[in-house]
PDB file of C-alpha atoms in Angstrom:
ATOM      1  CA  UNK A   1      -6.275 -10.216  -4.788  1.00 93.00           C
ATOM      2  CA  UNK A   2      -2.964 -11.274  -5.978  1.00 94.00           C
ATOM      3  CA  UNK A   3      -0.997 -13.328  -3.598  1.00 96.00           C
ATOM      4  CA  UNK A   4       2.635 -15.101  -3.998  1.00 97.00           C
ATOM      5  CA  UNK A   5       3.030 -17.481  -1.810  1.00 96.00           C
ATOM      6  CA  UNK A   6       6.740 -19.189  -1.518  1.00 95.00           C
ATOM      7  CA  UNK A   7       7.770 -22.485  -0.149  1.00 96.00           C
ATOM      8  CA  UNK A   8      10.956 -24.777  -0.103  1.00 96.00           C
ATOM      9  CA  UNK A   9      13.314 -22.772   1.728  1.00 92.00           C
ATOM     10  CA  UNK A  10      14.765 -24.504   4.703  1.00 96.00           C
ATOM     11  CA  UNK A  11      18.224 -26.045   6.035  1.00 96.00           C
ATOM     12  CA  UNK A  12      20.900 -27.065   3.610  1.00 97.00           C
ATOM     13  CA  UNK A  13      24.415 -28.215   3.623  1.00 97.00           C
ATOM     14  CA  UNK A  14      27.417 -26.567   1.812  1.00 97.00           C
ATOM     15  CA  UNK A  15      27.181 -27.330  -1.659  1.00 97.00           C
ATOM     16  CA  UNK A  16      23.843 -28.793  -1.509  1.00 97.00           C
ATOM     17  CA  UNK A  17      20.762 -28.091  -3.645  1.00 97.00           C
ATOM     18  CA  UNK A  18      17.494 -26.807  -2.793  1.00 97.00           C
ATOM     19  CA  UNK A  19      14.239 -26.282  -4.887  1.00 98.00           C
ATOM     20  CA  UNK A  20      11.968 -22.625  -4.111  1.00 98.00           C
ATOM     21  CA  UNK A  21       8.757 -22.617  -5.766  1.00 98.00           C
ATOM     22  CA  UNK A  22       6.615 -19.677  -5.952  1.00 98.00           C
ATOM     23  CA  UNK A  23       2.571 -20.020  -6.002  1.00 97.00           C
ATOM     24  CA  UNK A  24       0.694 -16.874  -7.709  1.00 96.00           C
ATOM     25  CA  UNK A  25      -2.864 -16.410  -7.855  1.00 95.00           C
ATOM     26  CA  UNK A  26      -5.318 -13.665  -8.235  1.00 93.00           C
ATOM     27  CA  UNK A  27      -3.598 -12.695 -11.679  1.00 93.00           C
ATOM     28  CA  UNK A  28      -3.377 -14.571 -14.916  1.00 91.00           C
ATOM     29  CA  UNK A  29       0.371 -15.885 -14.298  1.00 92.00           C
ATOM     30  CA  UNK A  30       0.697 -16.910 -17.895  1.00 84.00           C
ATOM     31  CA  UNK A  31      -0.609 -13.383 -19.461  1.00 80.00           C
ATOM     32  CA  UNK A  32       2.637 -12.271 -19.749  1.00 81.00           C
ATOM     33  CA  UNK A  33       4.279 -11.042 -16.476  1.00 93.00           C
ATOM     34  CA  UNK A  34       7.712 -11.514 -16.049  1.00 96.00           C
ATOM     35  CA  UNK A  35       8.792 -12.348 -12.469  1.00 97.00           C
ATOM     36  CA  UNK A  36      11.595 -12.265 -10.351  1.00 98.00           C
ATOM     37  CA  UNK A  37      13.664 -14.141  -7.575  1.00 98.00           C
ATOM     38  CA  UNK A  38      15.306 -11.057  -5.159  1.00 98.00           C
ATOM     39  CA  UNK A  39      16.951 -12.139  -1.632  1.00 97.00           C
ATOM     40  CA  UNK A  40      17.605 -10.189   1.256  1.00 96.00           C
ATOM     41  CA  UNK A  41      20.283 -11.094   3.494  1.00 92.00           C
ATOM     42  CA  UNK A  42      21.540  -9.366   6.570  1.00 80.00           C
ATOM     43  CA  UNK A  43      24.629  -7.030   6.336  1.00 78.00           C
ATOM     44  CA  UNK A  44      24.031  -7.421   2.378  1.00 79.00           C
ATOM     45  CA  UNK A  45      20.946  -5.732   1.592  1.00 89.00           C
ATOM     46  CA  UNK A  46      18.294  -6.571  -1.453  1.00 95.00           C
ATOM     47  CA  UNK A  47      19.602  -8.537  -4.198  1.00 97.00           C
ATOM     48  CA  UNK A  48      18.381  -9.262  -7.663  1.00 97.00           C
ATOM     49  CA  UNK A  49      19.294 -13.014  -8.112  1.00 97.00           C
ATOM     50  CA  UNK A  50      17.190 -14.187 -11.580  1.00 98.00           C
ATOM     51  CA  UNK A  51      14.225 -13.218 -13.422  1.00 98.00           C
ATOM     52  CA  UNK A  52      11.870 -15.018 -16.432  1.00 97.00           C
ATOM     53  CA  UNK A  53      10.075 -13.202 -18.798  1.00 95.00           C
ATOM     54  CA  UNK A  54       6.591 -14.499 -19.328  1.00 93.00           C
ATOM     55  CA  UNK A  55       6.336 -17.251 -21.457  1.00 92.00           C
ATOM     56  CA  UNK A  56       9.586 -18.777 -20.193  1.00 93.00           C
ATOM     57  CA  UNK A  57      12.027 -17.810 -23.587  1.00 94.00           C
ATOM     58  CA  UNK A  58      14.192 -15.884 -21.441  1.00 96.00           C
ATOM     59  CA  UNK A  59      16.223 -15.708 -18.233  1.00 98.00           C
ATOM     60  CA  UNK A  60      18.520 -13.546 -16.479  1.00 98.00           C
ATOM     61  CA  UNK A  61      20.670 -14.623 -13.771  1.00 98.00           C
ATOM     62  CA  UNK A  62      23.141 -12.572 -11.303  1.00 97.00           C
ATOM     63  CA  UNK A  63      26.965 -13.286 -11.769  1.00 97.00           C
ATOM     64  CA  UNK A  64      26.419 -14.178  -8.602  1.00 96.00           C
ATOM     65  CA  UNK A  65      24.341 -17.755  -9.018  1.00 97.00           C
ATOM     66  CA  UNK A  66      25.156 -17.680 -12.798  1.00 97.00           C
ATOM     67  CA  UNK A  67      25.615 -21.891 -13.583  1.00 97.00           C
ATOM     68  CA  UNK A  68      24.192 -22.606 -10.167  1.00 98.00           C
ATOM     69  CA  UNK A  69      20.500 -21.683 -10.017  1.00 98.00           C
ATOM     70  CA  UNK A  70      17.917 -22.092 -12.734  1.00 98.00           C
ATOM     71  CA  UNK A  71      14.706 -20.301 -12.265  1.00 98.00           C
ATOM     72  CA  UNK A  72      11.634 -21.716 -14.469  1.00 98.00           C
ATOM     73  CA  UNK A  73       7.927 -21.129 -14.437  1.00 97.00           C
ATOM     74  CA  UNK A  74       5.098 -23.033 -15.353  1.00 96.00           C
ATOM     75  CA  UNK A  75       2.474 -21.322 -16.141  1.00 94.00           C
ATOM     76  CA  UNK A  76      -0.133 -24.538 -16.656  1.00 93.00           C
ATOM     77  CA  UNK A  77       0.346 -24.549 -12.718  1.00 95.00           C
ATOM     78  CA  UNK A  78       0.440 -20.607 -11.708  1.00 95.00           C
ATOM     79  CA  UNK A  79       4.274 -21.333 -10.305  1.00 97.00           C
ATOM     80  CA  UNK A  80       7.532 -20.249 -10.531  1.00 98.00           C
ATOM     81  CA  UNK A  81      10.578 -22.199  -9.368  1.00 98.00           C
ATOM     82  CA  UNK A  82      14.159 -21.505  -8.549  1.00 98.00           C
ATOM     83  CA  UNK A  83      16.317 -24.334  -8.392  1.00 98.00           C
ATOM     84  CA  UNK A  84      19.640 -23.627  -6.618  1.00 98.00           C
ATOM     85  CA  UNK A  85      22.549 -25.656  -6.639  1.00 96.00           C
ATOM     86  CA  UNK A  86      26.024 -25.412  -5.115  1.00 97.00           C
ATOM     87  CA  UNK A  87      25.062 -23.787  -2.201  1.00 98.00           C
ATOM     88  CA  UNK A  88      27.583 -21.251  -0.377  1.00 97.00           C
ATOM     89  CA  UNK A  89      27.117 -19.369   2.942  1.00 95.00           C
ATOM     90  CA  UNK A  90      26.694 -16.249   1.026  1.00 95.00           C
ATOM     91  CA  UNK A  91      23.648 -17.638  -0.571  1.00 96.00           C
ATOM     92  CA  UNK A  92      21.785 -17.649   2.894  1.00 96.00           C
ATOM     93  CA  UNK A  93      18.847 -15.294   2.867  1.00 97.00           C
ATOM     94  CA  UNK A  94      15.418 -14.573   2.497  1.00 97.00           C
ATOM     95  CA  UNK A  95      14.332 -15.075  -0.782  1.00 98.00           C
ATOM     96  CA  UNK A  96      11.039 -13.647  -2.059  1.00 98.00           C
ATOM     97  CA  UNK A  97       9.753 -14.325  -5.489  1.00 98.00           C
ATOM     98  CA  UNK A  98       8.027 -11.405  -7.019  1.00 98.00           C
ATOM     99  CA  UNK A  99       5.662  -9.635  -9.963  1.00 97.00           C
ATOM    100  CA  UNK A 100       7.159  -7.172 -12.513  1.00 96.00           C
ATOM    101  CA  UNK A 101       4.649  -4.809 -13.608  1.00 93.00           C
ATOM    102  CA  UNK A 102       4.914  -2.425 -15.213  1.00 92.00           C
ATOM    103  CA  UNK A 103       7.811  -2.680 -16.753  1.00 93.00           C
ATOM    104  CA  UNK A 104      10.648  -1.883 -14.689  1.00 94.00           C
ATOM    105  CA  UNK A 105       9.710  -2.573 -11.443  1.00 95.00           C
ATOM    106  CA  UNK A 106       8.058  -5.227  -9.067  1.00 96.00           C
ATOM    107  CA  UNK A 107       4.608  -4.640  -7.619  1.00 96.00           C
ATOM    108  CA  UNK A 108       3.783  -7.123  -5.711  1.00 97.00           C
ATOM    109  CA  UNK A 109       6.113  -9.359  -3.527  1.00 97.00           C
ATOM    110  CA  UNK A 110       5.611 -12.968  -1.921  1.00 97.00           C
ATOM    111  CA  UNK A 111       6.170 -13.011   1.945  1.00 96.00           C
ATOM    112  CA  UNK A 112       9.423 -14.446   1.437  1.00 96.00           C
ATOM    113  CA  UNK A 113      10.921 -17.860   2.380  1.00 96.00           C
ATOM    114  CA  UNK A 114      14.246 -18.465   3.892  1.00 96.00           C
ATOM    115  CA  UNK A 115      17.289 -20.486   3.024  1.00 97.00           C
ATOM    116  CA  UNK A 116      20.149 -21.220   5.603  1.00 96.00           C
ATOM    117  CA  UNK A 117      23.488 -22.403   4.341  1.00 96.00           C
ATOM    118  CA  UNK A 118      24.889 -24.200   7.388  1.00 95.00           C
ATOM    119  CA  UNK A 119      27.069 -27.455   8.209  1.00 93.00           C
TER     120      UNK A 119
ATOM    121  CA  UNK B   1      26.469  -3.100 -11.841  1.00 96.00           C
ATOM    122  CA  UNK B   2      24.548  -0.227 -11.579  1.00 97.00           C
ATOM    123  CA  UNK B   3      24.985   1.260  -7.680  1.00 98.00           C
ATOM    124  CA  UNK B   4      22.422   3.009  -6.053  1.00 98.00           C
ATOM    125  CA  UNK B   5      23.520   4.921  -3.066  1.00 98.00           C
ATOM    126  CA  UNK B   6      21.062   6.095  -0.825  1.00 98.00           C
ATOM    127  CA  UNK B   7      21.344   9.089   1.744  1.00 97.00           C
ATOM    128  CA  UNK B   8      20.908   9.403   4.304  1.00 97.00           C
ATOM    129  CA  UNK B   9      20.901   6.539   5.663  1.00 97.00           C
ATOM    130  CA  UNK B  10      18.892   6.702   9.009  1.00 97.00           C
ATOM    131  CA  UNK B  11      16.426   9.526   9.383  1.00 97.00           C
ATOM    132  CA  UNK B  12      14.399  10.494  12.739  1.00 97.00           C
ATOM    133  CA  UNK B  13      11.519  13.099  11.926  1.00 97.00           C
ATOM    134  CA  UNK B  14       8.612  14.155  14.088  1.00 97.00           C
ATOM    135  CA  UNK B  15       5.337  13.662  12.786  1.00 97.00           C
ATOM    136  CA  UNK B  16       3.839  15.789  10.455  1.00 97.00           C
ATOM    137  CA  UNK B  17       7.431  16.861   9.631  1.00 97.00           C
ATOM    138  CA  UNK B  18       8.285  16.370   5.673  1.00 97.00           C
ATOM    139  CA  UNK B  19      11.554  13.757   5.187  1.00 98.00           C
ATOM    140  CA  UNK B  20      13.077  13.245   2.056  1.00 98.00           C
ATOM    141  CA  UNK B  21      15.465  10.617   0.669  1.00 98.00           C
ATOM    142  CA  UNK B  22      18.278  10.883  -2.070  1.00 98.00           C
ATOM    143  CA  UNK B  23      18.844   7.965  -4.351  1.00 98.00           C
ATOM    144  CA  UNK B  24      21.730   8.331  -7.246  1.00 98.00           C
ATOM    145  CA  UNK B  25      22.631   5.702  -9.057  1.00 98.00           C
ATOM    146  CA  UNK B  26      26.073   5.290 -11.214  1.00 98.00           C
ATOM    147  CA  UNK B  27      24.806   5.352 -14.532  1.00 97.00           C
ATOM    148  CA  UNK B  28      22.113   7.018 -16.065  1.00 97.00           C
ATOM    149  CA  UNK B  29      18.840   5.422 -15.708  1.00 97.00           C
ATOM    150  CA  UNK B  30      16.710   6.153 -19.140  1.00 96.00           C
ATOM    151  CA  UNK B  31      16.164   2.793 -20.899  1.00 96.00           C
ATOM    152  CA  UNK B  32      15.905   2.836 -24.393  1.00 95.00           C
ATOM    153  CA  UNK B  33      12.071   3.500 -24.593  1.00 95.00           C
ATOM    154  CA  UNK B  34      12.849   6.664 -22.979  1.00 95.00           C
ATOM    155  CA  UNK B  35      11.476   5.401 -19.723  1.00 96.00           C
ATOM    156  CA  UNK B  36      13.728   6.088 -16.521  1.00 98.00           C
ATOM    157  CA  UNK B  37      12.698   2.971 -14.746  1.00 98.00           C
ATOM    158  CA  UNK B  38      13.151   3.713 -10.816  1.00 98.00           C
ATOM    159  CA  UNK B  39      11.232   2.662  -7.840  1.00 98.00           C
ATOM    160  CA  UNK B  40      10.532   3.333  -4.068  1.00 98.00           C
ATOM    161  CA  UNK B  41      10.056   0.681  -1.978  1.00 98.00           C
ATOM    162  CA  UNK B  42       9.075   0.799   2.183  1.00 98.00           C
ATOM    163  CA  UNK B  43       9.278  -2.265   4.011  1.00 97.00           C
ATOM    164  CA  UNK B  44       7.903  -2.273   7.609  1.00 95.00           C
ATOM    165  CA  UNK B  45      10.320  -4.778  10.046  1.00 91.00           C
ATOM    166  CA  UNK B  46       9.150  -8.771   9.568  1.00 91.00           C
ATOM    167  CA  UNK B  47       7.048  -7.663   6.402  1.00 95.00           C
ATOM    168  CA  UNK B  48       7.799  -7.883   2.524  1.00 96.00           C
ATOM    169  CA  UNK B  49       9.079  -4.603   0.639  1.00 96.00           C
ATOM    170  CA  UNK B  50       5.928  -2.421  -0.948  1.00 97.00           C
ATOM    171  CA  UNK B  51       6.357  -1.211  -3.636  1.00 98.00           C
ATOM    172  CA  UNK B  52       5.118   2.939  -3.276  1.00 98.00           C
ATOM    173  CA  UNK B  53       6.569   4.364  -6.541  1.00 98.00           C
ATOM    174  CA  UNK B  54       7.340   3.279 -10.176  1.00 98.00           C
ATOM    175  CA  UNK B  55       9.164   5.273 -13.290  1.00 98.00           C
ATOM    176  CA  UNK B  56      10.449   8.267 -10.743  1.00 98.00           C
ATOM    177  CA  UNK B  57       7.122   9.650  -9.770  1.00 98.00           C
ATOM    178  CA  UNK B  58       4.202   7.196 -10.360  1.00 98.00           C
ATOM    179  CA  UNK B  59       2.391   6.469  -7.236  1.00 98.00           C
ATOM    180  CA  UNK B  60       1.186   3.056  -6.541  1.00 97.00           C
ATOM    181  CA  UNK B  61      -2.304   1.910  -6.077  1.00 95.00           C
ATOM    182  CA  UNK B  62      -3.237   2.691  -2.718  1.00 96.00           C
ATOM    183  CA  UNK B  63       0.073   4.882  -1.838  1.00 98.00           C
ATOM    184  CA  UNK B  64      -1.270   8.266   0.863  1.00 97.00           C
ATOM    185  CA  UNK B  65      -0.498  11.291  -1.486  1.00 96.00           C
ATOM    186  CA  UNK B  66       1.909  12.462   1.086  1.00 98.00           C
ATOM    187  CA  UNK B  67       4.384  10.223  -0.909  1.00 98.00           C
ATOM    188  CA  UNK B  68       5.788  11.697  -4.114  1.00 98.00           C
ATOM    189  CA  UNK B  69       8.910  11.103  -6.488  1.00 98.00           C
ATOM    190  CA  UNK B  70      11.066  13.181  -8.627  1.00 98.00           C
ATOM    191  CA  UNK B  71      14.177  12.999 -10.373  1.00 98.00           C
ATOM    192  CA  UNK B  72      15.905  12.070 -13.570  1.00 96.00           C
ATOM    193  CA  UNK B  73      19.389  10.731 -15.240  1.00 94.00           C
ATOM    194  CA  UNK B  74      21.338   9.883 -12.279  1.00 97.00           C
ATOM    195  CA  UNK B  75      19.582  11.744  -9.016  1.00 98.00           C
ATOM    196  CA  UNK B  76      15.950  10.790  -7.867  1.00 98.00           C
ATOM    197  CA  UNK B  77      14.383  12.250  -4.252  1.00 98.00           C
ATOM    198  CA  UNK B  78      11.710  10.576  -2.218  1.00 98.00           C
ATOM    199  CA  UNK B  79       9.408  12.551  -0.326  1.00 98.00           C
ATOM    200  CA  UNK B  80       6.895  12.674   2.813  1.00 98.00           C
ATOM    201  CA  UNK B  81       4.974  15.782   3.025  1.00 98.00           C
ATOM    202  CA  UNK B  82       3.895  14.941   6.638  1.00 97.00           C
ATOM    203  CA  UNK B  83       5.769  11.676   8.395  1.00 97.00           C
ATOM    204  CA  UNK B  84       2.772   9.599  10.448  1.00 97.00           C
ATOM    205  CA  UNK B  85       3.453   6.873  12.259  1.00 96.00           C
ATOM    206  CA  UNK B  86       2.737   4.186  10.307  1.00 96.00           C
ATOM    207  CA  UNK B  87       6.052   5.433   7.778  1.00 97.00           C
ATOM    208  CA  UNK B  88       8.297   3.688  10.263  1.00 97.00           C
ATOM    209  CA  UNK B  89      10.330   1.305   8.341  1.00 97.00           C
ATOM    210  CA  UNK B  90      12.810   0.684   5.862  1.00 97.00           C
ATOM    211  CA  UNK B  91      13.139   2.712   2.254  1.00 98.00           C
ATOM    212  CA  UNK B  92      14.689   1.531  -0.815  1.00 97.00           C
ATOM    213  CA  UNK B  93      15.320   2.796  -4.041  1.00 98.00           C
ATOM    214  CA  UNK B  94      15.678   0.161  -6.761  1.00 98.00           C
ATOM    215  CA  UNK B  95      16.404   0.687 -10.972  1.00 98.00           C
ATOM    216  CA  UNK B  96      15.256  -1.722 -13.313  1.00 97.00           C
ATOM    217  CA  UNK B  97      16.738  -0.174 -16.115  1.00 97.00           C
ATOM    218  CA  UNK B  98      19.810  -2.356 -16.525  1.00 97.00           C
ATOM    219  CA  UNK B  99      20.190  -5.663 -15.434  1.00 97.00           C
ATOM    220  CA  UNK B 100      20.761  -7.110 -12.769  1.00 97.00           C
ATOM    221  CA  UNK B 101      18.207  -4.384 -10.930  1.00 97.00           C
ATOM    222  CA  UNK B 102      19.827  -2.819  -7.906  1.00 98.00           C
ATOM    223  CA  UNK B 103      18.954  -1.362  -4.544  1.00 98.00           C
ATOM    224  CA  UNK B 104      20.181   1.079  -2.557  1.00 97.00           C
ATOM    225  CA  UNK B 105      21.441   0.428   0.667  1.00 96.00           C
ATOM    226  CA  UNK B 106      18.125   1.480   2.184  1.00 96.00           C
ATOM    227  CA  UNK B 107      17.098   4.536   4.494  1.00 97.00           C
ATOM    228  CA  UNK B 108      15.745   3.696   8.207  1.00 97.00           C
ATOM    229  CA  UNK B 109      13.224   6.180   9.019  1.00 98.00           C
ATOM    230  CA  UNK B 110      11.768   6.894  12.378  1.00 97.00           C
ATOM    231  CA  UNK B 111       9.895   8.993  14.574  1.00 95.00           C
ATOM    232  CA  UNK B 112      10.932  11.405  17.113  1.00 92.00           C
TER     233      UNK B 112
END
């Protein structure tokens, strides 16, 4: 069964930096799937914040956290990361990491961790 | 961007009544493989999204029948043949043609 598990959300202050990582198992993380970081906030709906392709070559951020988060895998541990600096209000959410397969889409989603923003 | 409006937005159907959802995004949604990369999603209220639908019409391992897609370019539909209970939730349509992948607002759907 493929599970995504999520962990290092919590409290931060404006401006700080946090670290998500995102445990997968039940699939062979380093075949080849890329995967994704999407948050949901209230009032702001789904949002596609960064994605890695499989082996790590290439990322993709939102204009949104473009120079502030960096998402990374490694695939000798079966985890994905998303390290998020400069932290705004805005970024507040739940953020869920998640599977892209096929191409194109996202099939299976962690159970999402959340990240408050707050002095 | 690409911007996916959904409509409508809220929806109240009795069961076994069909519902149907419009998603229609801003640009056109065939990637250059020829694939038109578009997705359903239904999220139930304190649970993760779930994913029923990939490339406009491909159901999802485990997806009830009574859940089909269709659509192409710019206008995709979601549809319940008969609404039961358990469709209560949240729907959202999502491209991952062009990055950054977008969602639509999302449709609340619930029972009469």
């Amino acid at each position: 069964e493929v599970q995504l598990v999520e962990s290092g959300g919590g409290l931060v202050q404006p401006g700080g930096s946090l670290r998500l990582s995102c445990a997968a198992s039940g699939f062979s993380f380093s075949s080849g799937h890329p995967m994704h970081w999407v948050r949901q906030a209230p009032g702001r709906g789904l949002e596609s914040v960064a994605a890695i392709s499989g082996d790590g070559s290439a990322t993709y951020y939102a204009d949104s956290v473009k120079g502030r988060f960096i998402i990374s895998r490694d695939n000798s541990k079966n985890t994905l990361y998303l390290q998020m600096g400069s932290l705004r209000t805005e970024d507040m959410g739940l953020y869920y990491c998640a599977r892209e397969s096929p191409p194109g889409g996202t099939d299976y989603w962690g159970q999402g961790n959340r990240v408050t923003v707050s002095s | 961007d690409v911007v996916m409006t959904q409509s409508p937005l809220s929806l109240t159907v009795t069961l076994g009544q069909p519902a149907s959802i419009s998603c229609r995004s801003s640009h056109r949604l065939v990637f250059s493989d020829g694939n038109t990369y578009l997705n359903w999603f239904h999220q139930r209220p304190g649970q993760s999204p779930r994913r029923l639908i990939y490339k406009v019409s491909e159901r999802d391992s485990g997806v009830p029948d009574r859940f089909s897609g269709s659509g192409s370019a710019t206008d995709f539909t979601l549809k319940i043949s008969r609404v039961e209970a358990e469709d209560v939730g949240l729907y959202f349509c999502m491209q991952g043609t062009q990055w950054p992948w977008t969602f639509g607002q999302g449709t609340k759907v619930e029972i009469k």
